[in-house]
Short mmCIF file of N, CA and C in Angstrom, two decimals:
data_model
loop_
_atom_site.label_atom_id
_atom_site.label_comp_id
_atom_site.label_asym_id
_atom_site.label_seq_id
_atom_site.Cartn_x
_atom_site.Cartn_y
_atom_site.Cartn_z
N UNK A 225 -56.87 101.53 -33.21
CA UNK A 225 -55.98 101.94 -33.60
C UNK A 225 -56.35 103.19 -33.95
N UNK A 226 -57.00 103.49 -35.15
CA UNK A 226 -57.47 104.71 -36.14
C UNK A 226 -57.75 106.10 -35.06
N UNK A 227 -59.12 105.25 -33.63
CA UNK A 227 -59.29 106.26 -33.32
C UNK A 227 -58.56 106.71 -32.37
N UNK A 228 -57.41 106.22 -32.14
CA UNK A 228 -56.34 106.84 -30.91
C UNK A 228 -55.58 108.01 -31.95
N UNK A 229 -55.47 107.98 -33.39
CA UNK A 229 -54.86 108.40 -33.89
C UNK A 229 -55.35 109.50 -33.93
N UNK A 230 -56.28 109.61 -34.53
CA UNK A 230 -57.59 110.79 -34.97
C UNK A 230 -57.96 111.75 -33.46
N UNK A 231 -57.64 111.17 -32.46
CA UNK A 231 -57.55 111.60 -31.05
C UNK A 231 -56.56 112.48 -30.63
N UNK A 232 -55.24 112.00 -31.47
CA UNK A 232 -54.06 112.36 -30.86
C UNK A 232 -54.24 113.96 -31.48
N UNK A 233 -54.07 113.02 -33.47
CA UNK A 233 -54.44 114.36 -34.48
C UNK A 233 -54.74 116.05 -33.75
N UNK A 234 -56.72 115.64 -32.96
CA UNK A 234 -57.70 116.41 -32.54
C UNK A 234 -56.69 117.16 -31.32
N UNK A 235 -56.22 116.86 -30.33
CA UNK A 235 -55.78 117.64 -29.39
C UNK A 235 -54.47 117.74 -29.77
N UNK A 236 -53.70 117.63 -30.51
CA UNK A 236 -52.32 118.75 -31.07
C UNK A 236 -52.19 119.20 -31.95
N UNK A 237 -53.85 119.64 -32.83
CA UNK A 237 -53.96 120.49 -33.94
C UNK A 237 -54.04 122.26 -32.78
N UNK A 238 -54.62 122.05 -32.20
CA UNK A 238 -54.93 123.70 -31.49
C UNK A 238 -53.74 123.92 -31.12
N UNK A 239 -52.32 123.01 -30.84
CA UNK A 239 -51.34 123.51 -30.38
C UNK A 239 -50.64 123.55 -31.64
N UNK A 240 -50.44 123.20 -32.33
CA UNK A 240 -49.61 123.47 -33.64
C UNK A 240 -50.57 124.85 -34.34
N UNK A 241 -51.48 125.35 -34.52
CA UNK A 241 -52.38 126.78 -34.63
C UNK A 241 -51.62 127.89 -33.83
N UNK A 242 -51.90 127.70 -32.51
CA UNK A 242 -51.31 128.61 -31.67
C UNK A 242 -49.67 128.76 -31.70
N UNK A 243 -49.13 127.55 -32.04
CA UNK A 243 -47.74 128.23 -32.04
C UNK A 243 -47.51 129.11 -32.96
N UNK A 244 -47.87 129.26 -33.88
CA UNK A 244 -47.76 130.57 -34.84
C UNK A 244 -48.31 131.82 -34.22
N UNK A 245 -48.39 131.86 -33.27
CA UNK A 245 -49.16 133.71 -32.80
C UNK A 245 -48.56 133.62 -31.65
N UNK A 246 -47.76 134.84 -31.27
CA UNK A 246 -47.31 135.11 -30.17
C UNK A 246 -48.43 136.53 -29.58
N UNK A 247 -48.07 137.26 -28.20
CA UNK A 247 -49.16 137.90 -28.10
C UNK A 247 -47.84 139.16 -27.94
N UNK A 248 -48.13 140.13 -28.21
CA UNK A 248 -47.24 141.37 -27.40
C UNK A 248 -48.18 142.15 -26.51
N UNK A 249 -48.17 142.05 -24.80
CA UNK A 249 -48.80 143.07 -23.83
C UNK A 249 -48.30 143.74 -23.83
N UNK A 250 -48.76 145.23 -23.95
CA UNK A 250 -48.41 146.85 -23.33
C UNK A 250 -48.74 146.90 -22.02
N UNK A 251 -48.36 147.49 -20.93
CA UNK A 251 -48.95 148.58 -20.35
C UNK A 251 -48.05 149.76 -19.82
N UNK A 252 -48.78 150.64 -19.85
CA UNK A 252 -47.69 151.73 -19.52
C UNK A 252 -46.25 151.64 -20.30
N UNK A 253 -45.09 151.94 -20.27
CA UNK A 253 -44.02 151.16 -20.71
C UNK A 253 -43.30 149.90 -20.43
N UNK A 254 -44.27 149.07 -19.90
CA UNK A 254 -44.28 147.57 -19.83
C UNK A 254 -44.30 146.32 -21.04
N UNK A 255 -43.72 145.43 -21.67
CA UNK A 255 -43.94 145.21 -22.52
C UNK A 255 -43.75 143.25 -22.33
N UNK A 256 -44.54 142.77 -22.57
CA UNK A 256 -44.68 141.19 -22.18
C UNK A 256 -45.26 140.11 -23.60
N UNK A 257 -44.52 139.38 -23.88
CA UNK A 257 -44.66 138.50 -24.80
C UNK A 257 -45.23 137.20 -24.45
N UNK A 258 -46.61 136.81 -24.85
CA UNK A 258 -47.10 135.65 -24.25
C UNK A 258 -47.56 134.68 -25.42
N UNK A 259 -47.71 133.66 -25.31
CA UNK A 259 -49.00 132.48 -26.17
C UNK A 259 -49.99 132.71 -26.08
N UNK A 260 -50.29 133.23 -24.95
CA UNK A 260 -52.06 133.25 -24.64
C UNK A 260 -52.71 135.23 -24.85
N UNK A 261 -54.14 134.76 -24.81
CA UNK A 261 -54.50 136.59 -24.81
C UNK A 261 -53.87 137.29 -23.78
N UNK A 262 -53.91 138.65 -23.53
CA UNK A 262 -53.62 139.27 -22.96
C UNK A 262 -54.50 139.67 -21.87
N UNK A 263 -54.61 140.07 -20.66
CA UNK A 263 -55.32 140.91 -19.38
C UNK A 263 -56.18 141.66 -20.33
N UNK A 264 -57.25 142.06 -19.57
CA UNK A 264 -57.81 143.29 -20.35
C UNK A 264 -57.03 144.49 -19.76
N UNK A 265 -56.34 144.70 -18.82
CA UNK A 265 -55.87 146.12 -18.41
C UNK A 265 -54.76 146.28 -19.53
N UNK A 266 -54.41 145.35 -20.33
CA UNK A 266 -53.06 145.49 -21.27
C UNK A 266 -53.41 145.79 -22.56
N UNK A 267 -53.02 146.38 -23.39
CA UNK A 267 -53.42 146.81 -24.66
C UNK A 267 -52.02 145.12 -25.70
N UNK A 268 -53.14 145.08 -26.72
CA UNK A 268 -52.50 143.92 -27.49
C UNK A 268 -52.49 143.98 -28.14
N UNK A 269 -51.42 143.76 -28.89
CA UNK A 269 -51.00 143.55 -30.10
C UNK A 269 -50.54 142.06 -30.51
N UNK A 270 -51.16 141.17 -31.86
CA UNK A 270 -51.60 139.70 -31.78
C UNK A 270 -49.95 139.95 -33.30
N UNK A 271 -49.19 138.75 -33.19
CA UNK A 271 -47.31 138.46 -33.68
C UNK A 271 -48.16 137.49 -34.83
N UNK A 272 -48.21 137.20 -35.70
CA UNK A 272 -49.07 136.29 -36.66
C UNK A 272 -47.22 135.70 -37.52
N UNK A 273 -46.95 134.46 -37.63
CA UNK A 273 -46.23 133.85 -38.13
C UNK A 273 -46.19 133.43 -38.82
N UNK A 274 -46.61 133.47 -40.65
CA UNK A 274 -47.12 132.16 -41.46
C UNK A 274 -45.84 132.02 -43.05
N UNK A 275 -45.87 131.22 -43.53
CA UNK A 275 -45.16 131.10 -44.55
C UNK A 275 -43.59 132.63 -44.78
N UNK A 276 -43.05 132.23 -43.23
CA UNK A 276 -42.22 133.18 -43.43
C UNK A 276 -42.27 134.60 -43.05
N UNK A 277 -43.47 135.14 -43.29
CA UNK A 277 -43.75 136.41 -43.18
C UNK A 277 -44.09 136.70 -41.75
N UNK A 278 -44.05 137.56 -40.78
CA UNK A 278 -44.25 138.16 -39.59
C UNK A 278 -45.70 139.40 -40.04
N UNK A 279 -46.35 139.20 -39.31
CA UNK A 279 -47.00 139.98 -39.21
C UNK A 279 -47.92 140.54 -38.02
N UNK A 280 -47.99 142.51 -37.56
CA UNK A 280 -48.25 142.38 -36.42
C UNK A 280 -50.19 142.93 -36.49
N UNK A 281 -50.66 142.16 -35.92
CA UNK A 281 -52.01 143.37 -35.74
C UNK A 281 -52.43 143.90 -34.42
N UNK A 282 -53.07 144.99 -34.40
CA UNK A 282 -53.21 145.64 -33.04
C UNK A 282 -54.44 144.98 -32.81
N UNK A 283 -54.49 143.96 -32.17
CA UNK A 283 -55.83 143.24 -31.68
C UNK A 283 -57.22 144.02 -30.83
N UNK A 284 -56.39 145.29 -30.68
CA UNK A 284 -57.61 145.97 -29.88
C UNK A 284 -58.25 147.05 -30.46
N UNK A 285 -57.81 147.13 -31.30
CA UNK A 285 -58.90 147.78 -32.98
C UNK A 285 -59.55 146.87 -33.42
N UNK A 286 -60.98 147.33 -33.63
CA UNK A 286 -61.86 146.61 -34.64
C UNK A 286 -62.03 146.02 -35.53
N UNK A 287 -61.21 147.94 -36.46
CA UNK A 287 -61.42 147.33 -38.24
C UNK A 287 -60.09 146.41 -38.52
N UNK A 288 -60.78 145.95 -39.64
CA UNK A 288 -59.17 145.22 -40.40
C UNK A 288 -58.24 145.70 -41.08
N UNK A 289 -57.02 145.78 -40.69
CA UNK A 289 -56.06 146.28 -41.60
C UNK A 289 -55.79 145.49 -42.41
N UNK A 290 -55.54 146.33 -44.10
CA UNK A 290 -55.15 145.91 -45.34
C UNK A 290 -53.94 145.67 -45.06
N UNK A 291 -53.72 143.86 -45.61
CA UNK A 291 -52.23 143.72 -45.78
C UNK A 291 -51.49 144.46 -46.86
N UNK A 292 -50.43 145.34 -47.29
CA UNK A 292 -50.26 145.52 -47.82
C UNK A 292 -49.42 144.90 -49.18
N UNK A 293 -49.23 143.30 -48.89
CA UNK A 293 -48.98 142.38 -49.72
C UNK A 293 -49.54 142.10 -50.77
N UNK A 294 -50.86 141.72 -49.46
CA UNK A 294 -52.02 141.36 -50.31
C UNK A 294 -52.79 142.31 -51.42
N UNK A 295 -53.06 143.75 -51.21
CA UNK A 295 -53.41 144.68 -51.35
C UNK A 295 -52.71 144.72 -52.81
N UNK A 296 -51.41 144.67 -53.20
CA UNK A 296 -50.42 144.99 -54.25
C UNK A 296 -50.69 143.09 -55.20
N UNK A 297 -50.65 142.36 -54.35
CA UNK A 297 -51.60 141.03 -55.24
C UNK A 297 -52.60 141.23 -55.59
N UNK A 298 -53.05 141.62 -54.91
CA UNK A 298 -55.12 141.97 -55.96
C UNK A 298 -54.83 142.96 -56.76
N UNK A 299 -53.80 143.58 -56.88
CA UNK A 299 -53.77 144.22 -58.34
C UNK A 299 -54.75 145.94 -57.61
N UNK A 300 -54.32 146.38 -56.72
CA UNK A 300 -55.04 147.09 -56.29
C UNK A 300 -54.48 148.77 -56.10
N UNK A 301 -54.62 149.16 -57.01
CA UNK A 301 -53.57 150.61 -56.93
C UNK A 301 -53.63 151.37 -55.68
N UNK A 302 -52.79 151.92 -55.61
CA UNK A 302 -52.68 152.45 -54.09
C UNK A 302 -51.74 154.00 -54.41
N UNK A 303 -52.48 155.09 -53.82
CA UNK A 303 -51.87 156.49 -54.15
C UNK A 303 -50.55 156.30 -53.60
N UNK A 304 -49.91 157.08 -53.70
CA UNK A 304 -48.45 157.50 -52.84
C UNK A 304 -48.62 157.55 -51.94
N UNK A 305 -49.26 158.36 -51.16
CA UNK A 305 -49.23 159.25 -49.92
C UNK A 305 -49.30 157.50 -49.09
N UNK A 306 -50.12 156.65 -49.59
CA UNK A 306 -50.70 154.88 -48.97
C UNK A 306 -49.82 154.46 -49.08
N UNK A 307 -48.65 154.55 -50.44
CA UNK A 307 -47.57 153.85 -50.81
C UNK A 307 -46.10 153.92 -49.71
N UNK A 308 -46.37 155.57 -49.26
CA UNK A 308 -45.60 156.09 -48.33
C UNK A 308 -45.81 155.37 -47.13
N UNK A 309 -46.84 155.72 -46.34
CA UNK A 309 -47.59 155.12 -44.89
C UNK A 309 -46.93 153.52 -44.97
N UNK A 310 -47.21 152.66 -45.94
CA UNK A 310 -46.57 151.60 -46.16
C UNK A 310 -45.71 150.67 -45.92
N UNK A 311 -44.57 151.76 -46.91
CA UNK A 311 -43.50 151.36 -46.80
C UNK A 311 -42.89 152.10 -45.11
N UNK A 312 -43.42 153.13 -44.52
CA UNK A 312 -42.89 153.41 -43.31
C UNK A 312 -43.43 152.26 -42.25
N UNK A 313 -44.53 151.41 -41.98
CA UNK A 313 -45.18 150.71 -41.73
C UNK A 313 -44.37 149.63 -41.71
N UNK A 314 -44.00 149.10 -42.47
CA UNK A 314 -43.59 148.20 -42.79
C UNK A 314 -41.80 148.10 -42.68
N UNK A 315 -41.16 149.27 -42.18
CA UNK A 315 -39.65 149.70 -41.79
C UNK A 315 -39.94 149.81 -40.40
N UNK A 316 -40.79 150.03 -39.77
CA UNK A 316 -40.87 149.90 -38.23
C UNK A 316 -41.15 148.43 -38.32
N UNK A 317 -41.81 148.19 -38.93
CA UNK A 317 -42.00 146.26 -38.09
C UNK A 317 -40.47 145.65 -38.25
N UNK A 318 -40.11 146.16 -39.42
CA UNK A 318 -38.31 145.20 -39.36
C UNK A 318 -37.37 145.73 -38.15
N UNK A 319 -37.96 146.98 -37.71
CA UNK A 319 -37.16 147.50 -36.33
C UNK A 319 -37.35 146.61 -35.58
N UNK A 320 -38.49 146.72 -35.32
CA UNK A 320 -39.32 145.63 -34.20
C UNK A 320 -38.81 144.56 -34.44
N UNK A 321 -39.08 143.76 -35.41
CA UNK A 321 -38.61 142.38 -35.33
C UNK A 321 -37.04 142.14 -35.18
N UNK A 322 -36.05 143.34 -35.43
CA UNK A 322 -34.87 143.35 -35.38
C UNK A 322 -34.57 143.21 -33.73
N UNK A 323 -35.06 144.35 -33.43
CA UNK A 323 -34.90 144.27 -31.53
C UNK A 323 -35.33 142.99 -31.01
N UNK A 324 -36.60 142.65 -31.22
CA UNK A 324 -37.09 140.97 -30.66
C UNK A 324 -36.00 140.26 -31.18
N UNK A 325 -35.13 139.99 -32.64
CA UNK A 325 -34.32 138.90 -32.20
C UNK A 325 -33.22 139.24 -31.87
N UNK A 326 -32.53 140.36 -31.45
CA UNK A 326 -31.38 140.86 -30.24
C UNK A 326 -31.97 140.23 -29.45
N UNK A 327 -33.22 140.36 -28.58
CA UNK A 327 -33.91 139.94 -27.66
C UNK A 327 -34.04 138.64 -27.24
N UNK A 328 -33.93 137.96 -27.88
CA UNK A 328 -33.87 136.39 -28.32
C UNK A 328 -32.11 135.53 -28.31
N UNK A 329 -31.59 136.24 -29.05
CA UNK A 329 -30.00 136.27 -29.45
C UNK A 329 -29.42 135.76 -27.34
N UNK A 330 -30.03 137.36 -27.08
CA UNK A 330 -29.23 137.31 -25.67
C UNK A 330 -29.50 136.59 -24.67
N UNK A 331 -31.06 135.66 -24.88
CA UNK A 331 -31.38 135.33 -24.01
C UNK A 331 -30.75 133.80 -24.22
N UNK A 332 -30.69 133.27 -25.58
CA UNK A 332 -29.73 131.95 -26.09
C UNK A 332 -28.81 132.07 -25.50
N UNK A 333 -28.23 133.10 -25.81
CA UNK A 333 -26.59 133.61 -25.09
C UNK A 333 -26.55 133.17 -23.56
N UNK A 334 -27.53 133.77 -22.97
CA UNK A 334 -27.56 133.79 -21.81
C UNK A 334 -27.65 132.33 -20.77
N UNK A 335 -28.62 131.26 -21.90
CA UNK A 335 -29.09 129.92 -21.55
C UNK A 335 -27.95 129.07 -21.67
N UNK A 336 -26.78 129.62 -22.92
CA UNK A 336 -25.92 128.59 -23.02
C UNK A 336 -24.50 128.97 -21.95
N UNK A 337 -24.72 130.15 -21.59
CA UNK A 337 -23.75 130.71 -20.10
C UNK A 337 -24.38 129.67 -19.01
N UNK A 338 -25.26 129.76 -18.85
CA UNK A 338 -25.54 129.08 -17.58
C UNK A 338 -25.55 127.80 -17.68
N UNK A 339 -25.64 127.23 -18.86
CA UNK A 339 -25.62 125.45 -18.70
C UNK A 339 -23.27 125.17 -19.17
N UNK A 340 -23.42 126.27 -19.81
CA UNK A 340 -21.35 126.04 -19.57
C UNK A 340 -21.54 125.97 -18.30
N UNK A 341 -21.59 127.08 -17.36
CA UNK A 341 -21.24 127.29 -15.86
C UNK A 341 -21.74 126.01 -14.93
N UNK A 342 -22.96 125.43 -15.25
CA UNK A 342 -23.08 123.95 -14.10
C UNK A 342 -22.64 123.15 -14.54
N UNK A 343 -21.99 123.23 -15.85
CA UNK A 343 -20.94 121.22 -16.47
C UNK A 343 -19.87 122.15 -16.07
N UNK A 344 -19.22 123.37 -15.58
CA UNK A 344 -18.11 123.44 -15.23
C UNK A 344 -16.95 123.15 -16.61
N UNK A 345 -17.44 123.86 -17.48
CA UNK A 345 -16.54 123.86 -18.64
C UNK A 345 -16.17 125.45 -18.99
N UNK A 346 -15.04 125.12 -19.42
CA UNK A 346 -14.47 126.35 -19.69
C UNK A 346 -14.78 127.31 -20.48
N UNK A 347 -14.75 128.25 -21.28
CA UNK A 347 -15.26 129.59 -21.98
C UNK A 347 -14.14 128.84 -23.29
N UNK A 348 -13.48 128.32 -22.84
CA UNK A 348 -12.64 128.15 -24.86
C UNK A 348 -13.05 126.91 -25.09
N UNK A 349 -13.96 126.00 -24.36
CA UNK A 349 -14.01 124.71 -24.56
C UNK A 349 -14.92 124.39 -26.23
N UNK A 350 -14.45 123.35 -26.90
CA UNK A 350 -14.88 123.81 -28.63
C UNK A 350 -16.62 123.84 -28.84
N UNK A 351 -17.06 122.79 -27.83
CA UNK A 351 -18.56 122.85 -28.02
C UNK A 351 -19.18 124.06 -28.12
N UNK A 352 -18.16 124.45 -26.49
CA UNK A 352 -19.35 125.94 -26.18
C UNK A 352 -19.08 126.84 -27.20
N UNK A 353 -18.17 127.05 -27.63
CA UNK A 353 -17.49 128.31 -28.51
C UNK A 353 -18.64 127.90 -29.84
N UNK A 354 -18.82 126.62 -30.39
CA UNK A 354 -19.39 126.27 -31.23
C UNK A 354 -21.15 126.30 -31.16
N UNK A 355 -21.36 126.16 -30.18
CA UNK A 355 -22.89 126.66 -30.21
C UNK A 355 -22.80 128.29 -29.72
N UNK A 356 -22.26 129.04 -29.51
CA UNK A 356 -22.20 130.52 -29.01
C UNK A 356 -22.43 130.78 -30.42
N UNK A 357 -21.03 130.04 -31.43
CA UNK A 357 -21.31 131.09 -32.98
C UNK A 357 -22.14 130.48 -33.70
N UNK A 358 -22.94 129.44 -33.76
CA UNK A 358 -24.35 129.29 -33.97
C UNK A 358 -25.01 129.92 -33.83
N UNK A 359 -25.12 130.68 -32.52
CA UNK A 359 -26.44 131.25 -31.99
C UNK A 359 -26.11 132.53 -32.86
N UNK A 360 -25.19 133.59 -32.42
CA UNK A 360 -24.76 134.41 -33.49
C UNK A 360 -24.75 134.82 -34.38
N UNK A 361 -24.41 133.30 -35.13
CA UNK A 361 -24.63 133.18 -36.68
C UNK A 361 -25.65 133.54 -37.10
N UNK A 362 -27.22 132.72 -36.46
CA UNK A 362 -28.65 132.53 -36.93
C UNK A 362 -29.13 133.81 -36.70
N UNK A 363 -28.48 134.30 -35.26
CA UNK A 363 -29.53 135.93 -35.22
C UNK A 363 -28.58 136.76 -35.95
N UNK A 364 -27.65 137.05 -36.25
CA UNK A 364 -27.00 138.05 -37.10
C UNK A 364 -27.28 137.36 -38.44
N UNK A 365 -27.70 136.48 -39.37
CA UNK A 365 -27.94 136.63 -40.91
C UNK A 365 -29.49 137.01 -40.31
N UNK A 366 -30.34 136.85 -39.48
CA UNK A 366 -31.36 137.27 -39.69
C UNK A 366 -32.08 138.96 -39.58
N UNK A 367 -30.84 139.62 -38.60
CA UNK A 367 -30.63 140.27 -38.26
C UNK A 367 -30.31 141.41 -39.77
N UNK A 368 -29.30 140.77 -40.49
CA UNK A 368 -28.73 140.99 -41.94
C UNK A 368 -29.92 141.23 -42.73
N UNK A 369 -30.46 140.43 -42.94
CA UNK A 369 -31.53 140.21 -44.13
C UNK A 369 -32.36 140.90 -44.05
N UNK A 370 -33.23 141.52 -42.54
CA UNK A 370 -34.03 142.53 -42.41
C UNK A 370 -33.69 144.02 -42.91
N UNK A 371 -32.03 144.29 -42.46
CA UNK A 371 -30.89 144.90 -42.59
C UNK A 371 -30.99 145.39 -44.18
N UNK A 372 -30.99 144.50 -45.06
CA UNK A 372 -30.88 144.51 -46.42
C UNK A 372 -32.10 145.14 -47.20
N UNK A 373 -33.09 144.39 -46.22
CA UNK A 373 -34.83 144.58 -47.19
C UNK A 373 -34.87 145.80 -46.53
N UNK A 374 -34.06 146.47 -44.91
CA UNK A 374 -34.51 147.83 -45.02
C UNK A 374 -34.29 149.04 -45.51
N UNK A 375 -33.12 149.04 -45.99
CA UNK A 375 -32.08 149.46 -47.23
C UNK A 375 -32.91 149.78 -47.89
N UNK A 376 -33.34 148.46 -48.55
CA UNK A 376 -34.07 148.33 -49.97
C UNK A 376 -35.50 149.01 -50.27
N UNK A 377 -36.17 149.31 -49.15
CA UNK A 377 -37.04 149.90 -48.62
C UNK A 377 -37.40 151.12 -48.99
N UNK A 378 -35.80 151.67 -47.71
CA UNK A 378 -35.78 152.94 -47.52
C UNK A 378 -35.38 153.79 -48.68
N UNK A 379 -34.70 152.65 -49.78
CA UNK A 379 -34.00 153.63 -51.25
C UNK A 379 -35.40 153.79 -52.26
N UNK A 380 -36.49 152.82 -51.66
CA UNK A 380 -37.45 153.12 -52.76
C UNK A 380 -38.68 154.34 -52.11
N UNK A 381 -38.46 154.35 -50.55
CA UNK A 381 -38.92 155.49 -50.45
C UNK A 381 -38.67 156.96 -50.45
N UNK A 382 -37.09 156.73 -50.68
CA UNK A 382 -36.28 157.50 -51.08
C UNK A 382 -37.08 158.14 -52.66
N UNK A 383 -36.84 157.08 -53.35
CA UNK A 383 -37.32 157.24 -54.95
C UNK A 383 -38.73 158.06 -55.49
N UNK A 384 -39.67 157.50 -54.41
CA UNK A 384 -40.71 157.92 -54.36
C UNK A 384 -40.86 159.60 -54.19
N UNK A 385 -40.53 159.67 -52.90
CA UNK A 385 -40.39 161.17 -52.17
C UNK A 385 -39.83 162.07 -53.83
N UNK A 386 -38.62 161.35 -54.26
CA UNK A 386 -37.92 162.61 -55.08
C UNK A 386 -39.39 162.63 -56.54
N UNK A 387 -39.84 161.55 -56.47
CA UNK A 387 -40.56 161.74 -57.79
C UNK A 387 -41.95 162.78 -57.19
N UNK A 388 -42.27 163.19 -56.03
CA UNK A 388 -43.48 163.22 -56.28
C UNK A 388 -42.71 165.42 -55.73
N UNK A 389 -41.59 165.58 -55.26
CA UNK A 389 -41.20 166.97 -55.38
C UNK A 389 -41.36 167.49 -55.87
N UNK A 390 -41.85 168.53 -56.50
CA UNK A 390 -42.25 169.58 -57.59
C UNK A 390 -40.56 170.13 -58.23
N UNK A 391 -40.89 170.01 -59.68
CA UNK A 391 -39.30 170.47 -60.07
C UNK A 391 -39.22 172.15 -60.35
#
């Protein structure tokens, strides 16, 4: 019995670790999201989710970027130019994440609409309306959180820019 449980854990462990990683494959103007590595002809960005933080890593580059949060936690001093660059990259990441949330929201709403259609329910069915409101509330909350953080980061960026301007 212990062997069976150990075998199941070993088989399921790789799938659990992969669930936190999504690859963004880009070729020309086409973007595809996948849970497996991209083919060679695509440029690849790796999106990792860990402890509520999503990190986008350009997998095609060989150099390891320094995570801004880790740099601050390690008490490394950052120049104003580097801090502005990190703020810009975080703002860009949050905008991308908001776009991704919009895509997921539309997808979930379309899935719900298809279910409603095939079950021959009306658009004013209480269950349908409740599920639609739940989806909208969930994704709108995520987008609102990101918008709040983006406003705070923009305010901090403007504060840094005004501090660096000569008087």
